[in-house]
Coordinates of C-alpha atoms in Angstrom, one line a residue:
M1 CA -193.7 17.3 -84.3
N2 CA -190.4 15.7 -83.6
K3 CA -187.4 15.4 -85.8
L4 CA -188.0 11.7 -86.6
D5 CA -191.6 12.6 -87.5
Q6 CA -190.4 15.5 -89.8
L7 CA -188.1 13.1 -91.5
L8 CA -190.8 10.0 -91.8
F9 CA -193.7 12.3 -93.0
K10 CA -191.5 14.2 -95.6
I11 CA -192.4 13.2 -98.9
S12 CA -189.5 11.7 -100.6
P13 CA -188.5 11.9 -104.5
A14 CA -189.9 8.4 -105.3
E15 CA -193.0 9.4 -103.4
H16 CA -193.5 12.5 -105.3
E17 CA -193.3 10.8 -108.6
Q18 CA -195.8 8.1 -107.3
L19 CA -198.0 10.8 -106.1
R20 CA -197.8 12.5 -109.5
T21 CA -198.4 9.4 -111.6
N22 CA -200.3 7.3 -109.2
A23 CA -198.1 4.5 -110.4
F24 CA -195.6 2.1 -108.6
V25 CA -191.9 3.4 -109.0
Q26 CA -189.2 0.7 -108.5
D27 CA -186.3 2.4 -106.4
I28 CA -184.6 -1.0 -105.9
P29 CA -182.1 -1.6 -108.9
S30 CA -182.7 -4.7 -110.8
S31 CA -179.4 -6.4 -109.7
A32 CA -181.0 -6.7 -106.2
Q33 CA -184.1 -8.8 -107.7
T34 CA -184.8 -12.2 -109.0
S35 CA -187.9 -12.5 -111.2
L36 CA -189.9 -15.8 -110.2
P37 CA -193.3 -17.1 -111.4
S38 CA -194.6 -16.0 -108.0
G39 CA -193.3 -12.5 -108.5
V40 CA -190.1 -10.7 -107.6
Q41 CA -187.8 -12.0 -105.1
L42 CA -185.6 -9.2 -103.2
N43 CA -182.0 -10.5 -102.7
A44 CA -180.0 -9.8 -99.5
G45 CA -176.9 -8.6 -100.9
Y46 CA -178.2 -5.2 -101.9
F47 CA -179.6 -4.4 -98.3
F48 CA -176.9 -5.9 -95.9
R49 CA -173.7 -4.3 -97.3
N50 CA -171.6 -3.9 -94.1
Q51 CA -174.5 -4.1 -91.8
D52 CA -176.9 -6.8 -90.3
I53 CA -180.0 -4.8 -90.0
F54 CA -181.4 -2.7 -93.0
I55 CA -184.2 -0.1 -92.0
S56 CA -186.4 1.8 -94.6
K57 CA -189.5 3.7 -95.0
H58 CA -192.2 2.2 -97.5
N59 CA -192.8 4.7 -100.3
R60 CA -196.5 6.1 -100.0
F61 CA -199.2 6.9 -102.7
A62 CA -199.0 3.5 -104.9
D63 CA -199.6 0.0 -104.6
Y64 CA -196.6 -2.2 -104.1
P65 CA -196.6 -5.2 -106.3
L66 CA -196.0 -8.9 -105.2
H67 CA -192.6 -9.7 -104.0
S68 CA -190.8 -12.0 -101.6
H69 CA -187.7 -11.8 -99.7
K70 CA -184.7 -14.0 -98.9
F71 CA -184.5 -12.4 -95.3
L72 CA -186.9 -12.2 -92.3
E73 CA -188.8 -8.8 -92.6
L74 CA -190.5 -6.9 -89.8
N75 CA -193.1 -4.2 -90.9
Y76 CA -193.9 -1.8 -88.0
M77 CA -196.8 0.4 -88.5
Y78 CA -195.4 3.9 -87.3
A79 CA -198.6 5.9 -88.0
G80 CA -201.8 5.4 -89.6
S81 CA -202.8 2.1 -91.3
C82 CA -202.4 -0.3 -94.2
T83 CA -203.9 -3.1 -96.0
Q84 CA -201.7 -6.0 -97.2
I85 CA -202.1 -9.4 -99.0
V86 CA -199.7 -11.9 -97.3
N87 CA -199.6 -15.3 -98.8
G88 CA -203.0 -14.8 -100.0
H89 CA -204.3 -13.5 -96.8
T90 CA -205.6 -9.8 -96.4
I91 CA -204.5 -8.2 -93.1
H92 CA -204.9 -4.7 -91.8
L93 CA -202.0 -3.1 -89.7
H94 CA -202.8 0.0 -87.4
T95 CA -200.4 2.2 -85.5
G96 CA -198.2 0.2 -83.4
D97 CA -198.8 -3.1 -85.0
V98 CA -195.9 -5.6 -86.1
L99 CA -196.2 -7.8 -88.9
L100 CA -193.2 -10.4 -88.9
M101 CA -192.6 -12.4 -92.3
D102 CA -190.4 -15.8 -92.5
I103 CA -188.1 -15.8 -95.5
G104 CA -190.1 -16.6 -98.6
T105 CA -193.3 -15.0 -97.8
S106 CA -194.9 -13.2 -100.6
H107 CA -197.0 -10.1 -100.0
T108 CA -198.4 -7.0 -101.8
I109 CA -198.9 -3.7 -100.1
H110 CA -202.1 -1.4 -101.0
S111 CA -201.3 2.2 -101.4
L112 CA -200.6 4.3 -98.1
G113 CA -201.9 7.9 -97.6
E114 CA -199.9 10.9 -96.7
Q115 CA -200.6 10.0 -92.8
D116 CA -199.7 6.4 -93.1
I117 CA -196.0 5.5 -92.3
L118 CA -195.0 1.7 -92.5
M119 CA -191.4 1.0 -91.7
N120 CA -189.4 -2.1 -92.9
V121 CA -186.8 -3.7 -90.7
L122 CA -184.9 -6.5 -92.3
F123 CA -182.6 -9.0 -90.7
Q124 CA -179.6 -10.7 -92.2
N125 CA -179.5 -13.4 -89.6
K126 CA -181.3 -16.3 -91.2
S127 CA -181.7 -18.1 -87.9
L128 CA -184.5 -15.7 -86.9
N129 CA -187.7 -17.0 -88.1
L130 CA -191.1 -17.8 -86.7
D131 CA -190.0 -21.5 -85.6
W132 CA -187.2 -19.4 -83.3
L133 CA -189.9 -17.1 -82.0
A134 CA -191.9 -20.1 -80.9
T135 CA -189.0 -22.0 -79.6
M136 CA -188.0 -18.9 -77.5
S137 CA -191.6 -18.2 -76.4
S138 CA -191.8 -21.8 -75.2
A139 CA -188.7 -21.6 -73.0
S140 CA -190.6 -21.1 -69.6
S141 CA -194.2 -21.8 -70.5
I142 CA -195.8 -25.1 -70.5
A143 CA -199.2 -23.4 -71.4
F144 CA -197.6 -21.9 -74.5
N145 CA -196.1 -25.3 -75.4
I146 CA -199.4 -27.1 -75.1
F147 CA -201.6 -24.6 -76.9
Y148 CA -198.9 -23.8 -79.7
Q149 CA -199.0 -27.4 -80.7
Q150 CA -202.5 -27.4 -80.7
K151 CA -203.0 -24.6 -82.9
M152 CA -200.2 -25.8 -85.3
A153 CA -202.0 -29.0 -85.5
H154 CA -205.3 -27.4 -86.4
H155 CA -204.3 -24.5 -88.6
E156 CA -202.1 -23.9 -91.8
E157 CA -198.7 -22.5 -91.6
R158 CA -199.2 -19.2 -92.7
Q159 CA -195.3 -18.0 -92.3
F160 CA -196.4 -14.5 -90.9
R161 CA -197.6 -13.2 -87.6
I162 CA -199.2 -10.1 -86.5
F163 CA -198.6 -8.5 -83.2
H164 CA -201.3 -6.1 -82.4
S165 CA -200.5 -2.9 -80.3
Q166 CA -201.7 -3.4 -76.8
P167 CA -202.3 -0.6 -74.2
N168 CA -199.0 0.3 -72.3
D169 CA -197.0 -2.0 -74.3
D170 CA -193.3 -1.4 -74.9
T171 CA -193.2 -2.0 -78.6
R172 CA -193.7 1.5 -79.9
N173 CA -191.0 3.1 -77.5
I174 CA -188.5 0.4 -78.3
M175 CA -189.2 0.9 -82.1
Y176 CA -188.8 4.8 -81.8
R177 CA -185.5 4.4 -79.9
I178 CA -184.1 2.1 -82.6
L179 CA -185.4 4.3 -85.6
S180 CA -184.0 7.4 -84.0
E181 CA -180.6 5.9 -83.5
Y182 CA -180.7 4.5 -87.1
Y183 CA -181.7 7.7 -88.8
F184 CA -179.7 10.3 -86.5
P185 CA -176.8 8.2 -85.6
E186 CA -174.2 9.2 -83.1
E187 CA -171.4 7.8 -81.3
Y188 CA -172.3 4.1 -80.3
S189 CA -175.9 4.2 -82.2
K190 CA -175.0 0.8 -83.8
V191 CA -174.3 -0.7 -80.4
I192 CA -177.3 0.7 -79.0
I193 CA -179.4 -0.8 -82.0
T194 CA -177.8 -3.9 -81.8
N195 CA -178.7 -4.2 -78.1
F196 CA -182.2 -2.8 -78.4
L197 CA -183.3 -5.5 -81.0
P198 CA -183.3 -8.5 -78.6
I199 CA -185.3 -6.3 -76.2
L200 CA -187.7 -5.7 -79.2
L201 CA -187.8 -9.5 -80.0
I202 CA -188.4 -10.5 -76.4
D203 CA -191.2 -8.0 -76.2
L204 CA -192.8 -9.6 -79.5
M205 CA -192.2 -13.2 -77.6
R206 CA -194.1 -11.9 -74.6
I207 CA -197.1 -10.5 -76.9
F208 CA -196.9 -14.0 -78.8
R209 CA -197.2 -16.1 -75.7
K210 CA -200.0 -14.0 -74.4
E211 CA -202.0 -13.9 -77.7
T212 CA -201.4 -17.7 -78.4
I213 CA -202.8 -18.7 -74.8
A214 CA -205.8 -16.2 -75.2
E215 CA -206.7 -17.4 -78.4
Q216 CA -208.1 -20.8 -77.0
I217 CA -211.6 -21.7 -77.0
H218 CA -213.1 -20.5 -74.0
D219 CA -215.3 -23.5 -73.1
K220 CA -215.4 -25.3 -69.8
D221 CA -212.7 -27.9 -70.7
S222 CA -210.5 -25.2 -72.1
V223 CA -210.8 -22.9 -69.2
T224 CA -210.2 -25.8 -66.9
I225 CA -207.0 -27.1 -68.6
R226 CA -205.5 -23.5 -68.8
R227 CA -206.2 -23.1 -65.0
I228 CA -204.3 -26.5 -64.5
L229 CA -201.6 -25.5 -66.6
K230 CA -201.1 -22.3 -64.8
I231 CA -201.2 -24.2 -61.5
I232 CA -198.0 -26.4 -62.7
E233 CA -196.3 -23.3 -64.1
R234 CA -196.7 -21.7 -60.4
D235 CA -196.1 -24.6 -58.1
Y236 CA -194.0 -27.1 -60.2
M237 CA -191.4 -27.5 -57.5
H238 CA -193.9 -29.0 -55.1
T239 CA -197.2 -29.7 -56.6
S240 CA -198.9 -33.1 -57.3
L241 CA -201.7 -34.4 -59.2
Q242 CA -203.4 -35.0 -55.7
K243 CA -202.9 -31.3 -55.0
V244 CA -204.0 -29.9 -58.2
A245 CA -207.2 -32.3 -58.0
Q246 CA -207.8 -30.9 -54.6
E247 CA -207.3 -27.2 -55.8
C248 CA -209.7 -27.7 -58.9
A249 CA -212.3 -29.9 -56.7
Y250 CA -211.8 -33.1 -59.2
N251 CA -211.4 -36.7 -58.6
K252 CA -207.9 -37.6 -58.9
N253 CA -208.4 -40.5 -61.4
Y254 CA -210.9 -38.3 -63.3
L255 CA -208.4 -35.3 -63.5
S256 CA -205.6 -37.6 -64.7
N257 CA -207.8 -38.9 -67.6
F258 CA -209.1 -35.4 -68.5
I259 CA -205.4 -33.9 -68.5
H260 CA -204.3 -36.7 -70.9
R261 CA -207.4 -36.4 -73.1
Q262 CA -207.1 -32.4 -73.4
T263 CA -203.1 -32.4 -74.0
G264 CA -201.9 -35.6 -75.2
F265 CA -199.5 -35.9 -71.9
T266 CA -199.8 -37.5 -68.7
F267 CA -199.7 -35.0 -65.5
T268 CA -196.1 -36.3 -64.6
E269 CA -195.0 -35.5 -68.2
L270 CA -196.4 -32.0 -68.1
L271 CA -194.9 -31.4 -64.5
N272 CA -191.5 -32.7 -65.8
R273 CA -191.4 -30.5 -68.8
Q274 CA -192.3 -27.4 -66.7
R275 CA -189.7 -28.4 -64.5
L276 CA -187.0 -28.9 -67.4
L277 CA -188.0 -25.5 -68.9
R278 CA -187.2 -23.9 -65.6
A279 CA -183.9 -25.7 -65.5
H280 CA -183.1 -25.0 -68.9
E281 CA -183.6 -21.3 -68.2
L282 CA -181.2 -21.4 -65.1
I283 CA -178.5 -23.4 -67.0
I284 CA -178.0 -20.9 -69.5
S285 CA -178.6 -17.9 -67.6
S286 CA -176.6 -18.6 -64.2
Q287 CA -173.7 -20.1 -62.7
I288 CA -175.7 -22.3 -60.1
P289 CA -174.4 -25.8 -60.1
I290 CA -176.4 -28.2 -62.2
A291 CA -177.0 -30.5 -59.5
R292 CA -178.3 -27.8 -57.3
I293 CA -180.6 -26.6 -60.2
A294 CA -182.2 -30.0 -60.6
E295 CA -182.9 -30.0 -57.0
N296 CA -184.4 -26.6 -57.0
V297 CA -186.8 -27.2 -59.6
G298 CA -188.3 -30.3 -58.0
F299 CA -186.2 -33.4 -59.2
S300 CA -185.4 -35.6 -56.3
S301 CA -183.2 -37.9 -58.3
R302 CA -180.1 -36.5 -60.2
T303 CA -180.0 -39.4 -62.6
Y304 CA -183.6 -39.2 -63.3
F305 CA -183.1 -35.3 -64.0
Y306 CA -180.2 -36.1 -66.4
Q307 CA -182.0 -38.8 -68.3
T308 CA -185.3 -36.6 -68.8
Y309 CA -183.3 -33.4 -69.8
Q310 CA -181.4 -35.3 -72.3
Q311 CA -184.6 -36.9 -73.9
Y312 CA -186.2 -33.4 -74.1
Y313 CA -183.1 -31.4 -75.1
H314 CA -181.2 -34.1 -76.8
E315 CA -178.0 -33.0 -75.0
L316 CA -176.8 -33.1 -71.5
P317 CA -177.1 -30.0 -69.3
R318 CA -173.4 -29.3 -69.2
T319 CA -173.3 -29.2 -72.7
T320 CA -176.0 -26.8 -72.8
R321 CA -174.2 -24.5 -70.5
I322 CA -170.7 -24.7 -72.4
K323 CA -172.3 -24.0 -75.7
K324 CA -172.6 -20.5 -77.0
L325 CA -176.0 -19.2 -77.0
H326 CA -177.1 -18.1 -80.6
F327 CA -180.0 -15.9 -79.7
I328 CA -179.7 -12.9 -81.9
P329 CA -176.9 -11.2 -84.3
I330 CA -174.7 -10.3 -81.1
N331 CA -171.8 -12.2 -79.9
H332 CA -172.7 -13.7 -76.2
E333 CA -170.0 -15.2 -73.8
S334 CA -170.8 -18.6 -72.8
N335 CA -171.8 -19.2 -69.2

C-alpha cells in the first residue's frame, strides 16, 4: 500500500464517530451552509480561502444528507463504489469513475464502506460547467456537434455527467498525481496541480465526446449519418457531396435530402462548420496567418470565410486570436 492509499484509507476522527453511531456527523461549520427548502447549500467561501481548488475525502460509514453547492463539484471514485441520488436520479460509481455536477445540483450519498474511497474536487471558477465542457468538446468534431444537439433536444438537462472508467484511460493516473501533490506538497506542487487540471478536463472532454457519439441509436440511418460525418471530419479540406455520395454508394440528390433530414443541416453547412471548427482551433493555437488558415481548411474565398466565421462565432477571426483564451483557472498569454 502506497502512502496515498495509507492516508485515504485511514479512518478519520469524523469517520470514527460515524462508524460508532451509524449517524451522519457534520464536519463543516454552520457559517459555510445556507438552509434552503431543497436542503443545505454549501457556500464557496469556506472551501476556497487562498486557493482555487479544494480537495477532500468523503467521510465513510453514514449517509450524507441532501445538499447542493455554489461551485462545480467533481466526485472521483478512488476505490470501491458508491450510490448517490443526484437531482432525483439514482447513479452508481465504481473505481475510476468521475461524476461532474454543475452549480446548484442537489445530491445525497449513501453510506460508504471501509473499502470505498470517494474524493471531492471543488472548483471556484464559475465559468467551468457542463455547457463549457460541451463547448470545448465541440471544438473540432462536427459529429459531436450534431449528436449532442440531438441528445439535448430529446432529454432533460440533468446538470450532471458521469464519465465511466475505460480500459487504459488516463484519468486514474492524472487523478493520482493531483491527489499526491495535494496531500504531500513539495516545491511547485501548486503549479503542478494547476497544470494537471486542464489535462484532466481535456481527458474528460475526450471521454464525453466518445460517449456522446457512441450513445446514438444503431439503426441503419444512424450508422450511415455517423459514417458521413466522419468522412466530413476526415476529408473536410477537399471533399464534396459528390465524393461522399460515391464513397457511400448513394445517389447525390438522395444523399443531400437524407443528410438534411437526419441533421437539420445541408451538406454545405456541415462541411463549412467542420472547416470553421478546424480554422478556429488553428487561430487560437498557432501563429499561422489567418488568410493561410482559411485556404488550408478548404475556403477558396477569403471574403466568404470571414463572413461565415463571423456568423458562426459572432466575431472576426482576428478578434478571436487577440482575445485572451479563458480555458481554466490559469493565466494564458494571448496568441
